[in-house]
mmCIF file of C-alpha atoms and ligand atoms in Angstrom:
data_model
loop_
_atom_site.group_PDB
_atom_site.id
_atom_site.type_symbol
_atom_site.label_atom_id
_atom_site.label_comp_id
_atom_site.label_asym_id
_atom_site.label_seq_id
_atom_site.Cartn_x
_atom_site.Cartn_y
_atom_site.Cartn_z
ATOM 1 C CA MET A 1 -1.271 -5.927 -16.666
ATOM 2 C CA CYS A 2 1.019 -5.151 -13.852
ATOM 3 C CA GLY A 3 2.950 -6.455 -10.878
ATOM 4 C CA ILE A 4 2.153 -9.226 -8.406
ATOM 5 C CA ILE A 5 4.190 -10.551 -5.492
ATOM 6 C CA GLY A 6 3.306 -12.981 -2.716
ATOM 7 C CA TYR A 7 5.402 -14.086 0.249
ATOM 8 C CA VAL A 8 5.220 -16.648 3.038
ATOM 9 C CA GLY A 9 8.118 -17.311 5.386
ATOM 10 C CA PRO A 10 9.750 -16.323 8.651
ATOM 11 C CA GLN A 11 10.360 -12.658 7.831
ATOM 12 C CA GLN A 12 8.085 -9.626 7.984
ATOM 13 C CA ALA A 13 6.165 -9.666 4.717
ATOM 14 C CA ALA A 14 5.522 -5.943 4.159
ATOM 15 C CA PRO A 15 9.095 -4.835 3.295
ATOM 16 C CA ILE A 16 9.598 -7.897 1.086
ATOM 17 C CA LEU A 17 6.350 -7.225 -0.775
ATOM 18 C CA VAL A 18 7.124 -3.543 -1.351
ATOM 19 C CA GLU A 19 10.670 -4.321 -2.497
ATOM 20 C CA GLY A 20 9.335 -6.985 -4.873
ATOM 21 C CA LEU A 21 6.866 -4.488 -6.323
ATOM 22 C CA ARG A 22 9.695 -1.968 -6.693
ATOM 23 C CA ARG A 23 11.542 -4.459 -8.886
ATOM 24 C CA LEU A 24 8.469 -4.646 -11.116
ATOM 25 C CA GLU A 25 8.104 -0.864 -11.401
ATOM 26 C CA TYR A 26 9.592 -0.892 -14.894
ATOM 27 C CA ARG A 27 6.192 -2.145 -16.105
ATOM 28 C CA GLY A 28 4.449 1.082 -15.070
ATOM 29 C CA TYR A 29 1.438 1.317 -12.713
ATOM 30 C CA ASP A 30 -1.047 3.792 -11.284
ATOM 31 C CA SER A 31 -1.552 2.518 -7.733
ATOM 32 C CA ALA A 32 -0.249 -0.105 -5.349
ATOM 33 C CA GLY A 33 -1.269 -2.111 -2.321
ATOM 34 C CA LEU A 34 -0.692 -5.082 -0.100
ATOM 35 C CA ALA A 35 -2.640 -7.381 2.197
ATOM 36 C CA ILE A 36 -1.192 -9.391 5.039
ATOM 37 C CA VAL A 37 -2.897 -12.116 7.056
ATOM 38 C CA GLU A 38 -2.163 -11.888 10.749
ATOM 39 C CA GLY A 39 -5.287 -12.866 12.619
ATOM 40 C CA ASP A 40 -7.345 -10.668 10.304
ATOM 41 C CA VAL A 41 -6.598 -9.535 6.762
ATOM 42 C CA HIS A 42 -4.803 -6.163 6.939
ATOM 43 C CA LEU A 43 -5.057 -3.959 3.842
ATOM 44 C CA ARG A 44 -2.896 -0.990 2.842
ATOM 45 C CA ARG A 45 -3.281 0.804 -0.522
ATOM 46 C CA ALA A 46 -2.248 4.054 -2.160
ATOM 47 C CA VAL A 47 -2.726 5.801 -5.478
ATOM 48 C CA GLY A 48 0.431 6.705 -7.386
ATOM 49 C CA LYS A 49 4.002 5.680 -6.797
ATOM 50 C CA LEU A 50 5.242 3.110 -4.308
ATOM 51 C CA ARG A 51 6.588 5.904 -2.116
ATOM 52 C CA ASN A 52 2.944 6.734 -1.395
ATOM 53 C CA LEU A 53 2.390 3.171 -0.201
ATOM 54 C CA ASP A 54 5.609 3.495 1.845
ATOM 55 C CA ALA A 55 4.101 6.566 3.517
ATOM 56 C CA VAL A 56 0.859 4.694 4.302
ATOM 57 C CA LEU A 57 2.928 1.897 5.868
ATOM 58 C CA VAL A 58 4.892 4.372 7.996
ATOM 59 C CA ASP A 59 1.610 5.869 9.173
ATOM 60 C CA LYS A 60 -0.136 2.514 9.653
ATOM 61 C CA PRO A 61 2.490 -0.243 9.932
ATOM 62 C CA VAL A 62 1.433 -3.824 9.368
ATOM 63 C CA THR A 63 3.092 -6.960 10.718
ATOM 64 C CA GLY A 64 2.767 -10.567 9.620
ATOM 65 C CA SER A 65 4.673 -13.046 7.530
ATOM 66 C CA LEU A 66 2.187 -14.061 4.824
ATOM 67 C CA GLY A 67 0.956 -11.561 2.280
ATOM 68 C CA ILE A 68 0.367 -10.391 -1.266
ATOM 69 C CA GLY A 69 1.152 -7.148 -3.088
ATOM 70 C CA HIS A 70 0.126 -5.563 -6.384
ATOM 71 C CA THR A 71 0.897 -2.656 -8.654
ATOM 72 C CA ARG A 72 -2.142 -1.887 -10.798
ATOM 73 C CA TRP A 73 -2.430 -0.627 -14.333
ATOM 74 C CA ALA A 74 -6.133 0.126 -14.513
ATOM 75 C CA THR A 75 -8.196 -1.501 -17.222
ATOM 76 C CA HIS A 76 -11.613 -1.296 -15.508
ATOM 77 C CA GLY A 77 -12.206 1.635 -13.173
ATOM 78 C CA ARG A 78 -10.215 4.757 -12.445
ATOM 79 C CA PRO A 79 -6.907 4.771 -10.597
ATOM 80 C CA THR A 80 -8.329 5.325 -7.105
ATOM 81 C CA GLU A 81 -7.520 3.809 -3.720
ATOM 82 C CA ASN A 82 -10.758 1.781 -3.742
ATOM 83 C CA ASN A 83 -9.910 0.364 -7.153
ATOM 84 C CA ALA A 84 -6.333 -0.496 -6.155
ATOM 85 C CA HIS A 85 -5.621 -4.129 -5.377
ATOM 86 C CA PRO A 86 -5.724 -6.166 -3.186
ATOM 87 C CA HIS A 87 -9.506 -6.461 -3.068
ATOM 88 C CA VAL A 88 -10.797 -7.712 0.248
ATOM 89 C CA VAL A 89 -14.211 -9.300 0.756
ATOM 90 C CA GLY A 90 -14.889 -10.710 4.198
ATOM 91 C CA GLN A 91 -11.884 -12.868 5.020
ATOM 92 C CA VAL A 92 -10.507 -13.061 1.479
ATOM 93 C CA ALA A 93 -7.913 -10.852 -0.252
ATOM 94 C CA VAL A 94 -7.019 -11.160 -3.929
ATOM 95 C CA VAL A 95 -4.704 -9.550 -6.449
ATOM 96 C CA HIS A 96 -5.339 -9.972 -10.152
ATOM 97 C CA ASN A 97 -3.569 -9.168 -13.379
ATOM 98 C CA GLY A 98 -5.621 -9.405 -16.530
ATOM 99 C CA ILE A 99 -9.192 -8.814 -17.645
ATOM 100 C CA ILE A 100 -12.379 -10.637 -16.642
ATOM 101 C CA GLU A 101 -14.478 -10.445 -19.788
ATOM 102 C CA ASN A 102 -17.719 -11.620 -18.180
ATOM 103 C CA HIS A 103 -17.368 -9.409 -15.103
ATOM 104 C CA LEU A 104 -20.570 -7.449 -15.749
ATOM 105 C CA ALA A 105 -22.723 -10.569 -15.841
ATOM 106 C CA LEU A 106 -20.980 -12.063 -12.804
ATOM 107 C CA LYS A 107 -21.273 -8.788 -10.907
ATOM 108 C CA ALA A 108 -25.013 -8.598 -11.620
ATOM 109 C CA GLU A 109 -25.510 -12.170 -10.397
ATOM 110 C CA LEU A 110 -23.459 -11.567 -7.255
ATOM 111 C CA LYS A 111 -25.339 -8.328 -6.518
ATOM 112 C CA ALA A 112 -28.630 -10.182 -6.907
ATOM 113 C CA ARG A 113 -27.363 -12.605 -4.250
ATOM 114 C CA GLY A 114 -26.666 -9.724 -1.858
ATOM 115 C CA HIS A 115 -22.998 -8.936 -2.522
ATOM 116 C CA VAL A 116 -21.986 -5.296 -2.161
ATOM 117 C CA PHE A 117 -19.092 -4.084 -4.330
ATOM 118 C CA SER A 118 -16.627 -1.468 -3.163
ATOM 119 C CA SER A 119 -14.679 -0.901 -6.397
ATOM 120 C CA GLU A 120 -15.299 -0.352 -10.100
ATOM 121 C CA THR A 121 -12.887 -3.103 -11.109
ATOM 122 C CA ASP A 122 -13.493 -6.378 -12.868
ATOM 123 C CA SER A 123 -11.054 -7.985 -10.411
ATOM 124 C CA GLU A 124 -13.257 -7.585 -7.330
ATOM 125 C CA VAL A 125 -15.546 -10.259 -8.784
ATOM 126 C CA PHE A 126 -12.869 -12.840 -7.928
ATOM 127 C CA ALA A 127 -12.916 -11.893 -4.240
ATOM 128 C CA HIS A 128 -16.715 -12.220 -4.064
ATOM 129 C CA LEU A 129 -16.772 -15.558 -5.881
ATOM 130 C CA ILE A 130 -14.093 -16.983 -3.593
ATOM 131 C CA ARG A 131 -15.826 -15.644 -0.487
ATOM 132 C CA GLU A 132 -19.138 -17.110 -1.606
ATOM 133 C CA ALA A 133 -17.525 -20.503 -2.193
ATOM 134 C CA GLN A 134 -15.901 -20.358 1.257
ATOM 135 C CA ARG A 135 -19.249 -19.604 2.838
ATOM 136 C CA ALA A 136 -20.620 -22.668 1.072
ATOM 137 C CA GLY A 137 -17.998 -24.706 2.955
ATOM 138 C CA LEU A 138 -15.057 -24.907 0.569
ATOM 139 C CA ASP A 139 -11.507 -24.282 1.758
ATOM 140 C CA LEU A 140 -9.452 -21.590 0.013
ATOM 141 C CA LEU A 141 -7.951 -23.935 -2.579
ATOM 142 C CA ALA A 142 -11.320 -25.430 -3.535
ATOM 143 C CA ALA A 143 -12.894 -21.971 -3.497
ATOM 144 C CA VAL A 144 -10.308 -20.623 -5.945
ATOM 145 C CA ARG A 145 -10.796 -23.634 -8.217
ATOM 146 C CA ALA A 146 -14.578 -23.200 -8.158
ATOM 147 C CA SER A 147 -14.289 -19.460 -8.828
ATOM 148 C CA VAL A 148 -11.976 -19.579 -11.827
ATOM 149 C CA LYS A 149 -14.378 -22.015 -13.515
ATOM 150 C CA GLN A 150 -16.862 -19.136 -13.736
ATOM 151 C CA ILE A 151 -14.391 -16.651 -15.228
ATOM 152 C CA LYS A 152 -13.962 -15.885 -18.924
ATOM 153 C CA GLY A 153 -10.848 -13.857 -19.558
ATOM 154 C CA THR A 154 -7.213 -13.662 -18.573
ATOM 155 C CA TYR A 155 -5.789 -13.814 -15.093
ATOM 156 C CA ALA A 156 -2.855 -14.178 -12.839
ATOM 157 C CA LEU A 157 -4.696 -14.529 -9.545
ATOM 158 C CA VAL A 158 -3.341 -14.791 -6.007
ATOM 159 C CA ALA A 159 -5.628 -15.278 -3.006
ATOM 160 C CA ILE A 160 -5.136 -15.395 0.750
ATOM 161 C CA SER A 161 -7.645 -15.714 3.571
ATOM 162 C CA GLU A 162 -7.712 -15.387 7.328
ATOM 163 C CA ALA A 163 -9.719 -18.632 7.308
ATOM 164 C CA ASP A 164 -6.704 -20.378 5.758
ATOM 165 C CA PRO A 165 -3.781 -18.390 7.188
ATOM 166 C CA GLU A 166 -0.868 -20.639 6.219
ATOM 167 C CA ARG A 167 -1.377 -20.817 2.454
ATOM 168 C CA ILE A 168 -1.216 -18.647 -0.626
ATOM 169 C CA ILE A 169 -3.248 -19.968 -3.558
ATOM 170 C CA CYS A 170 -2.415 -18.848 -7.073
ATOM 171 C CA THR A 171 -3.399 -19.694 -10.612
ATOM 172 C CA ARG A 172 -3.050 -18.274 -14.097
ATOM 173 C CA GLU A 173 -4.595 -18.123 -17.545
ATOM 174 C CA ALA A 174 -2.783 -16.178 -20.288
ATOM 175 C CA GLN A 175 -0.943 -14.012 -17.748
ATOM 176 C CA PRO A 176 2.566 -14.758 -16.465
ATOM 177 C CA MET A 177 3.096 -16.232 -13.006
ATOM 178 C CA VAL A 178 6.265 -17.617 -11.469
ATOM 179 C CA LEU A 179 6.944 -19.454 -8.216
ATOM 180 C CA GLY A 180 10.175 -18.937 -6.275
ATOM 181 C CA TYR A 181 11.552 -21.457 -3.803
ATOM 182 C CA ALA A 182 13.929 -20.590 -0.973
ATOM 183 C CA ASP A 183 14.768 -22.302 2.280
ATOM 184 C CA GLY A 184 11.782 -21.945 4.617
ATOM 185 C CA GLN A 185 10.249 -19.146 2.592
ATOM 186 C CA ASN A 186 8.473 -19.166 -0.715
ATOM 187 C CA PHE A 187 7.257 -16.670 -3.266
ATOM 188 C CA VAL A 188 4.938 -16.077 -6.165
ATOM 189 C CA ALA A 189 5.307 -13.217 -8.625
ATOM 190 C CA SER A 190 4.221 -12.013 -12.017
ATOM 191 C CA ASP A 191 7.827 -11.768 -13.189
ATOM 192 C CA VAL A 192 11.254 -13.042 -12.168
ATOM 193 C CA PRO A 193 12.926 -9.721 -11.197
ATOM 194 C CA ALA A 194 10.659 -9.559 -8.127
ATOM 195 C CA LEU A 195 12.274 -12.742 -6.820
ATOM 196 C CA LEU A 196 15.934 -12.563 -7.804
ATOM 197 C CA GLU A 197 17.067 -10.957 -4.575
ATOM 198 C CA HIS A 198 15.754 -14.024 -2.704
ATOM 199 C CA THR A 199 16.146 -17.006 -4.997
ATOM 200 C CA ARG A 200 17.091 -18.218 -8.465
ATOM 201 C CA ASP A 201 15.125 -21.410 -7.950
ATOM 202 C CA VAL A 202 12.009 -20.531 -9.944
ATOM 203 C CA VAL A 203 9.264 -22.378 -11.791
ATOM 204 C CA PHE A 204 7.029 -20.821 -14.423
ATOM 205 C CA MET A 205 3.391 -21.792 -14.052
ATOM 206 C CA GLU A 206 1.431 -22.915 -17.096
ATOM 207 C CA ASP A 207 -2.108 -21.924 -18.016
ATOM 208 C CA GLY A 208 -4.564 -23.698 -15.751
ATOM 209 C CA ASP A 209 -1.969 -24.580 -13.096
ATOM 210 C CA VAL A 210 -2.990 -23.988 -9.503
ATOM 211 C CA ALA A 211 -0.280 -23.666 -6.848
ATOM 212 C CA VAL A 212 -0.480 -23.871 -3.069
ATOM 213 C CA VAL A 213 2.433 -21.923 -1.597
ATOM 214 C CA THR A 214 3.385 -22.523 2.042
ATOM 215 C CA ARG A 215 6.465 -22.007 4.219
ATOM 216 C CA ALA A 216 7.423 -25.604 3.492
ATOM 217 C CA GLY A 217 7.139 -25.519 -0.285
HETATM 218 N N1 LIG B 1 -8.322 -5.480 -14.737
HETATM 219 C C1 LIG B 1 -7.786 -5.203 -13.425
HETATM 220 C C2 LIG B 1 -8.075 -3.794 -12.975
HETATM 221 O O1 LIG B 1 -8.382 -2.939 -13.746
HETATM 222 C C3 LIG B 1 -6.304 -5.542 -13.311
HETATM 223 C C4 LIG B 1 -5.407 -4.528 -13.946
HETATM 224 C C5 LIG B 1 -3.940 -4.985 -13.934
HETATM 225 O O2 LIG B 1 -3.652 -6.029 -14.541
HETATM 226 O O3 LIG B 1 -3.104 -4.290 -13.309
HETATM 227 O O4 LIG B 1 -8.032 -3.525 -11.818
#
């Protein structure tokens, strides 16, 4: 169960996300990645240490001021780039800490409805469920709410979407998640050290809470 950071504000998100993940390195991890919404969802991932993700970002820089990052400690699926988070399906990107206990059943149902999976993780199920709910007409917040209802297990989940480019949606169940407030920029993270450089104004989410994080609050 590893590191999560999300950012929305006036600054470039990528360096803030990587620095936030660096402050969560003490937890250990096997791969890392980030996704930023700017027009489309832009994904960058790397196996191994954060310096490998740094190298990917030097090679393929990404701009934009709303994004999510993750350091993964694999529970389901090997430590590969495809299994690293974020997981992107269509317009949706998610990061997840925890374990989806009913992922095999959900995956089978989603496959039967035509979904194609690109990782071995349990977490990718979230991205497909949210995408499916969006296609049925729900906005990102409603889609996240509808998706978590189908999940048995533990999660700190953060979702972004190019269809909803001003908001980060996050929720938790038996995994830590903290919100950080600063002037004109706001954060979500799996642990406080990721945020301390930016703010000490933090709120710990409770199980079942859902937060909508925007530039304004
Ligand atoms: N169960 C997820 C995976 O294996 C999340 C692991 C984590 O919490 O880092 O990808």
